[in-house]
Amino acid sequence: MSKNAIYAQSGGVTAVINASASAIIETARKYPKKIGKVYAGRNGIVGILKEDLIDTSEESPESIARLRTTPSGAFGSCRYKLKSIQESRDAYQRLVDVFATHDIGYFFYNGGGDSADTCLKIAQISKEMGYPVQAIHVPKTVDNDLPVTDNSPGFGSVAKYIATSVLEASLDVAAMSLTSTKVFILEVMGRHSGWIAAAGGMASNQGYPIPLIILFPEIAFDREQFIQRVQNSVSEHGQVSIIVSEGVTDKDGQFLTDQGRSDAFGNQQLGGVAPMIASIVNQDTGFKYHWAIADYLQRSARHIASKTDVEQAYAVGESAVLMALDGENSVMPAIVRTGNHPYQWEIGKAALTEVANIEKKLPGHFIDESGYGITQACRDYIAPLMEGEDYPEFRNGIPHYVQLVNKPVPRKLDTGFEI
Amino acid sequence: MSKNAIYAQSGGVTAVINASASAIIETARKYPKKIGKVYAGRNGIVGILKEDLIDTSEESPESIARLRTTPSGAFGSCRYKLKSIQESRDAYQRLVDVFATHDIGYFFYNGGGDSADTCLKIAQISKEMGYPVQAIHVPKTVDNDLPVTDNSPGFGSVAKYIATSVLEASLDVAAMSLTSTKVFILEVMGRHSGWIAAAGGMASNQGYPIPLIILFPEIAFDREQFIQRVQNSVSEHGQVSIIVSEGVTDKDGQFLTDQGRSDAFGNQQLGGVAPMIASIVNQDTGFKYHWAIADYLQRSARHIASKTDVEQAYAVGESAVLMALDGENSVMPAIVRTGNHPYQWEIGKAALTEVANIEKKLPGHFIDESGYGITQACRDYIAPLMEGEDYPEFRNGIPHYVQLVNKPVPRKLDTGFEI
């Protein structure tokens, strides 16, 4: 007899997390004898704790199919980290109560490192509490910092967006540099790891070289050395494009953005390392510059998603359901790279004990000796993840993204839960 | 007997100015008996003044065709404004010398208001100096501020990029707003007119409403009233996306960005009204926010160019050559809107005396009563300009843009020219 499933999205959303959601729901619908309804937590695990569930069976097959081409989290996500079982016991108890009340047998948690840890704890505690659910983690993060899996769905599309944007802006500067802008600065995400900054390096290749400087969070910012490179590039090429990670630090390991800045209103100005780098360039070289901060545009840019990324996001969702049906628990579908020339991949299986609380760093050998560029090994790794286009449908000149009904599941518990 | 032509790109580049270049060269090649070679000024008019010309006949038909899908200015542009004939007589004299030396009969100048003025002066002075050239202006500007023409090539693609970006980032915020970001701020170009800011309003429509606030340069910033709208939108919808023009001013007409800000290094921080708005929101509401500045990304984003925009950019280039062959002088091909439902357009002809030094403002009735949104009239105007997709070829996961040979034309003058 079938059990219901709960799906929840966690943490920062991506251009392709809904493709995983689409896969989970479409695959579950193929096994009605084993999986009843697929509920979604409204705004992720917070919705489960509040017993605020969405009945995805109310969505048409067309809507679920169109999730594949719709960015962001269609059921809502959240930033809410459960602490240890000791500290958050009441929350875990509540989750199990909701699971039991709604006859949940499967829990699919779609997120990064924190949610992998939560997913593992839920499997353990639900068993300990006498209502065991199969908890499967579905990888997602633009930061690409999940271990075991070759890459994380979400990263390939950000990489494609950043590399394309750096290329296009650099062509702009090339046309203007004689009499105007010589230095362009783009700030990218990745506070603790330079995966996305490295992707900016993909804008330049042997066939189409572009003068770039990458400021990685892994390399302490050296103003003098940096300015020297800017000077050299401008005198040699007339221009330079700088990709700066939001997480770049000084030699003491302090984020440059933590060095207080105030605006006209006397407020501490939050965020924005690009304008700081711009000011340094302006002060030390006098070169005319422009700077941009992509912020959310980079992780929500479904209009230029990577086809590989979309296919992998779908594949991990589909595999999550199949693993659940195989009786698996506390696992995560992982992308396994089986070939590079040509690129080949398959879905493997990772134990959450191997995934939870482990951060995959950008390998040292992906950054070149200069500290301002990427190596061929890095190119070989990133290139296939950016490969292929998978355009959404457009209407009225803009992407036509799906709007779900998101019908609530009637509450059954007479108690609430304080977040 | 045929005369040669000179083509030059002027001012800030766009995603489609090369489509106009492609049209001019392809069309000229169809009339070898009337038009000899098409030369291009390297970095625009500066290249003509320095007799630094590019021989476009060295480019393959494939390369010229691929200009249509390549952003920025393939021959280089510049910010260099010729003054009055009195003040800059030696420069005009030099231009005519270069024209005469290279047997130039046609001058195609691809730019905005300033270049229209220069183009007109060149027609006048060349005749006065006894070497008359036919000077045709080809419209281009993301600012959409050229008069007579219904719109300017370059604007439609920026509009499509901004509307799409606002939509995608707003979906991101919708998923995060319960526990995290509630306010998203995107700074857009348009220092003197709100055309691009208005395009941000196209992210929302009746079928797919999104809570937006637009800060136009035409409306003095009222902090209290603005914050009230932010509060209302967040309490009603849980979120709001703010599109702020770089040219927004205070009640005294001073640019907000001119209100000095200093960074950690004690430098005056240049540019960036988005972080100022973010600071205001943070101080007055405490809502968590994110902000982005698209800067050059918005005008170089050929990967999401408007098909209508590309076709119009090509059409004005083609018509410029045909007008020259008809013996026209001191004119500009203008886009004439002949229907809205369905959208229809054709190419008309504008006298440069009607174009030079006249700035088309955003009509007052395009901004709604609130002062923070756009009217249906504005929607009807912008919608067709964003319509259709015209994707570039991709290679290695990024757009494959053409690289021209840009072979120099041998210099014939023994004198140089100081810029």
Coordinates of C-alpha atoms in Angstrom, one line a residue, chain A residues 180-415:
Chain A
S180 CA 36.6 55.8 -22.6
T181 CA 36.3 52.7 -20.4
K182 CA 39.4 50.5 -20.2
V183 CA 38.6 48.5 -17.1
F184 CA 35.4 46.5 -16.5
I185 CA 34.7 44.9 -13.2
L186 CA 32.1 42.2 -12.6
E187 CA 31.3 41.0 -9.1
V188 CA 30.1 37.4 -8.8
M189 CA 28.8 35.1 -6.1
G190 CA 30.7 32.5 -4.2
R191 CA 31.6 33.8 -0.7
H192 CA 33.7 30.9 0.4
S193 CA 34.9 29.3 -2.9
G194 CA 35.9 30.6 -6.3
W195 CA 33.9 28.2 -8.4
I196 CA 31.8 30.9 -10.0
A197 CA 34.7 33.3 -10.3
A198 CA 36.6 30.6 -12.1
A199 CA 33.7 30.3 -14.6
G200 CA 34.3 33.9 -15.6
G201 CA 37.6 32.7 -17.0
M202 CA 35.7 30.6 -19.5
A203 CA 34.9 33.8 -21.4
S204 CA 38.4 33.7 -22.8
N205 CA 39.9 30.8 -24.8
Q206 CA 42.7 30.2 -27.2
G207 CA 40.5 30.8 -30.2
Y208 CA 39.0 34.0 -28.8
P209 CA 41.4 35.5 -26.1
I210 CA 40.1 38.2 -23.8
P211 CA 42.3 40.0 -21.2
L212 CA 41.0 38.9 -17.8
I213 CA 42.0 39.1 -14.2
I214 CA 40.2 36.9 -11.7
L215 CA 40.1 37.8 -8.0
F216 CA 39.5 34.5 -6.2
P217 CA 38.4 34.2 -2.5
E218 CA 41.2 31.6 -2.2
I219 CA 43.9 34.2 -2.9
A220 CA 44.5 37.1 -0.5
F221 CA 44.1 40.4 -2.3
D222 CA 47.4 42.1 -3.0
R223 CA 46.7 45.7 -4.1
E224 CA 50.2 46.4 -5.6
Q225 CA 50.4 43.2 -7.5
F226 CA 46.8 43.5 -8.7
I227 CA 47.4 47.1 -10.0
Q228 CA 50.5 46.0 -11.8
R229 CA 48.5 43.4 -13.7
V230 CA 45.9 45.9 -14.5
Q231 CA 48.5 48.3 -15.8
N232 CA 50.2 45.6 -17.8
S233 CA 47.0 44.4 -19.4
V234 CA 45.9 47.9 -20.4
S235 CA 49.2 48.8 -21.9
E236 CA 49.3 45.5 -23.8
H237 CA 45.7 45.0 -24.8
G238 CA 44.2 48.4 -24.1
Q239 CA 41.7 46.9 -21.7
V240 CA 41.0 44.4 -19.0
S241 CA 38.0 42.7 -17.5
I242 CA 38.1 41.8 -13.8
I243 CA 36.0 39.1 -12.3
V244 CA 35.9 39.6 -8.5
S245 CA 34.4 37.1 -6.1
E246 CA 32.2 38.6 -3.4
G247 CA 34.3 36.6 -1.0
V248 CA 37.7 38.1 -1.8
T249 CA 39.7 38.8 1.4
D250 CA 42.7 40.8 2.5
K251 CA 45.9 39.2 3.7
D252 CA 44.4 38.9 7.2
G253 CA 41.5 36.8 5.8
Q254 CA 39.0 39.6 6.3
F255 CA 36.4 40.1 3.6
L256 CA 37.1 43.3 1.7
T257 CA 33.4 44.0 1.9
D258 CA 33.6 43.9 5.7
Q259 CA 35.8 46.9 5.7
G260 CA 33.2 49.5 6.6
R261 CA 31.9 51.9 4.0
S262 CA 29.4 54.6 4.5
D263 CA 27.1 56.3 2.1
A264 CA 25.6 59.7 1.8
F265 CA 23.1 58.9 4.5
G266 CA 25.8 57.8 7.0
N267 CA 24.7 54.2 6.7
Q268 CA 27.1 51.3 6.8
Q269 CA 26.9 50.2 3.2
L270 CA 26.5 46.5 2.8
G271 CA 27.8 44.4 0.0
G272 CA 29.6 45.4 -3.1
V273 CA 33.3 44.6 -3.5
A274 CA 33.2 45.7 -7.2
P275 CA 32.9 49.4 -6.4
M276 CA 35.8 49.0 -3.9
I277 CA 38.0 47.4 -6.6
A278 CA 36.8 50.2 -9.0
S279 CA 37.9 52.8 -6.5
I280 CA 41.3 51.2 -6.2
V281 CA 41.8 51.1 -9.9
N282 CA 40.6 54.7 -10.2
Q283 CA 43.0 55.9 -7.5
D284 CA 46.0 53.9 -8.5
T285 CA 45.7 54.1 -12.3
G286 CA 43.2 56.8 -13.3
F287 CA 41.8 54.5 -15.9
K288 CA 38.2 55.0 -16.7
Y289 CA 36.2 52.0 -15.4
H290 CA 32.7 50.5 -15.2
W291 CA 31.5 47.9 -12.7
A292 CA 28.6 45.6 -12.5
I293 CA 27.1 43.3 -9.8
A294 CA 25.0 40.5 -11.2
D295 CA 23.7 39.3 -7.8
Y296 CA 20.5 37.3 -8.2
L297 CA 20.5 37.8 -12.0
Q298 CA 23.2 35.2 -12.2
R299 CA 21.4 32.4 -10.3
S300 CA 18.0 33.0 -11.8
A301 CA 19.0 33.5 -15.4
R302 CA 17.0 30.5 -16.8
H303 CA 16.9 32.3 -20.2
I304 CA 20.5 31.2 -20.7
A305 CA 20.6 28.0 -18.7
S306 CA 23.0 25.2 -19.6
K307 CA 21.4 22.3 -21.3
T308 CA 23.7 19.9 -19.5
D309 CA 22.8 21.5 -16.2
V310 CA 19.0 21.2 -16.9
E311 CA 19.4 17.5 -17.9
Q312 CA 21.5 16.8 -14.8
A313 CA 19.0 18.6 -12.5
Y314 CA 16.2 16.5 -14.0
A315 CA 18.3 13.3 -13.7
V316 CA 19.1 13.7 -10.0
G317 CA 15.4 14.3 -9.3
E318 CA 14.3 11.2 -11.3
S319 CA 17.0 9.1 -9.7
A320 CA 16.0 10.3 -6.2
V321 CA 12.5 8.8 -6.7
L322 CA 13.9 5.5 -8.2
M323 CA 16.3 5.2 -5.3
A324 CA 13.4 5.6 -2.8
L325 CA 11.5 3.0 -4.7
D326 CA 14.5 0.7 -4.4
G327 CA 14.3 1.1 -0.6
E328 CA 17.3 3.4 -0.3
N329 CA 17.6 5.8 2.6
S330 CA 20.0 8.6 3.6
V331 CA 21.5 8.8 0.2
M332 CA 21.9 11.4 -2.6
P333 CA 22.0 10.9 -6.3
A334 CA 25.4 12.0 -7.4
I335 CA 26.7 13.1 -10.9
V336 CA 29.6 10.8 -11.9
R337 CA 31.8 12.0 -14.7
T338 CA 32.8 8.9 -16.8
G339 CA 34.5 10.7 -19.7
N340 CA 35.7 14.1 -20.7
H341 CA 36.5 13.7 -24.4
P342 CA 33.6 13.4 -25.2
Y343 CA 32.0 14.4 -21.9
Q344 CA 30.0 11.5 -20.4
W345 CA 28.2 11.3 -17.1
E346 CA 25.9 9.0 -15.2
I347 CA 24.1 9.0 -11.9
G348 CA 25.7 7.3 -8.9
K349 CA 24.8 7.1 -5.3
A350 CA 26.3 8.9 -2.3
A351 CA 25.8 8.1 1.3
L352 CA 24.7 11.2 3.2
T353 CA 27.3 10.5 5.8
E354 CA 29.8 11.2 3.1
V355 CA 28.1 14.4 2.0
A356 CA 26.8 16.2 5.1
N357 CA 28.9 19.1 6.4
I358 CA 31.7 18.5 3.9
E359 CA 32.5 21.5 1.6
K360 CA 34.1 20.8 -1.8
K361 CA 36.7 23.5 -2.4
L362 CA 38.0 24.8 -5.7
P363 CA 41.1 22.6 -6.2
G364 CA 44.4 24.5 -5.9
H365 CA 45.5 23.2 -9.3
F366 CA 42.5 24.9 -11.0
I367 CA 44.1 28.3 -10.3
D368 CA 47.2 29.1 -12.4
E369 CA 50.6 30.1 -10.9
S370 CA 49.8 33.8 -11.3
G371 CA 46.8 33.4 -8.9
Y372 CA 44.7 35.5 -11.3
G373 CA 43.6 32.9 -13.8
I374 CA 42.4 29.3 -14.4
T375 CA 44.3 26.3 -15.6
Q376 CA 43.5 23.9 -18.4
A377 CA 42.4 21.4 -15.8
C378 CA 39.8 23.9 -14.6
R379 CA 38.6 24.5 -18.2
D380 CA 38.3 20.8 -18.8
Y381 CA 36.2 20.5 -15.7
I382 CA 33.9 23.5 -16.3
A383 CA 33.5 23.4 -20.1
P384 CA 31.0 20.5 -20.4
L385 CA 28.9 21.8 -17.5
M386 CA 28.2 25.0 -19.5
E387 CA 27.5 23.1 -22.7
G388 CA 24.3 23.4 -24.7
E389 CA 21.3 25.8 -24.7
D390 CA 17.8 25.0 -23.4
Y391 CA 15.7 28.1 -24.0
P392 CA 12.4 28.7 -22.2
E393 CA 9.2 29.5 -24.2
F394 CA 8.8 33.3 -24.6
R395 CA 5.6 35.3 -24.6
N396 CA 5.3 39.1 -24.9
G397 CA 9.0 39.3 -25.4
I398 CA 9.9 37.8 -22.1
P399 CA 10.2 34.2 -20.8
H400 CA 6.8 32.6 -20.1
Y401 CA 7.4 30.9 -16.8
V402 CA 4.8 28.6 -15.2
Q403 CA 2.6 29.7 -12.3
L404 CA 1.5 26.8 -10.1
V405 CA -1.8 26.6 -8.3
N406 CA 0.0 25.6 -5.1
K407 CA -3.2 24.4 -3.4
P408 CA -2.8 23.9 0.3
V409 CA -3.3 20.5 1.9
P410 CA -5.9 20.7 4.7
R411 CA -4.3 20.9 8.1
K412 CA -4.9 17.9 10.4
L413 CA -2.8 18.8 13.5
D414 CA -4.5 21.0 16.1
T415 CA -1.2 22.4 17.3

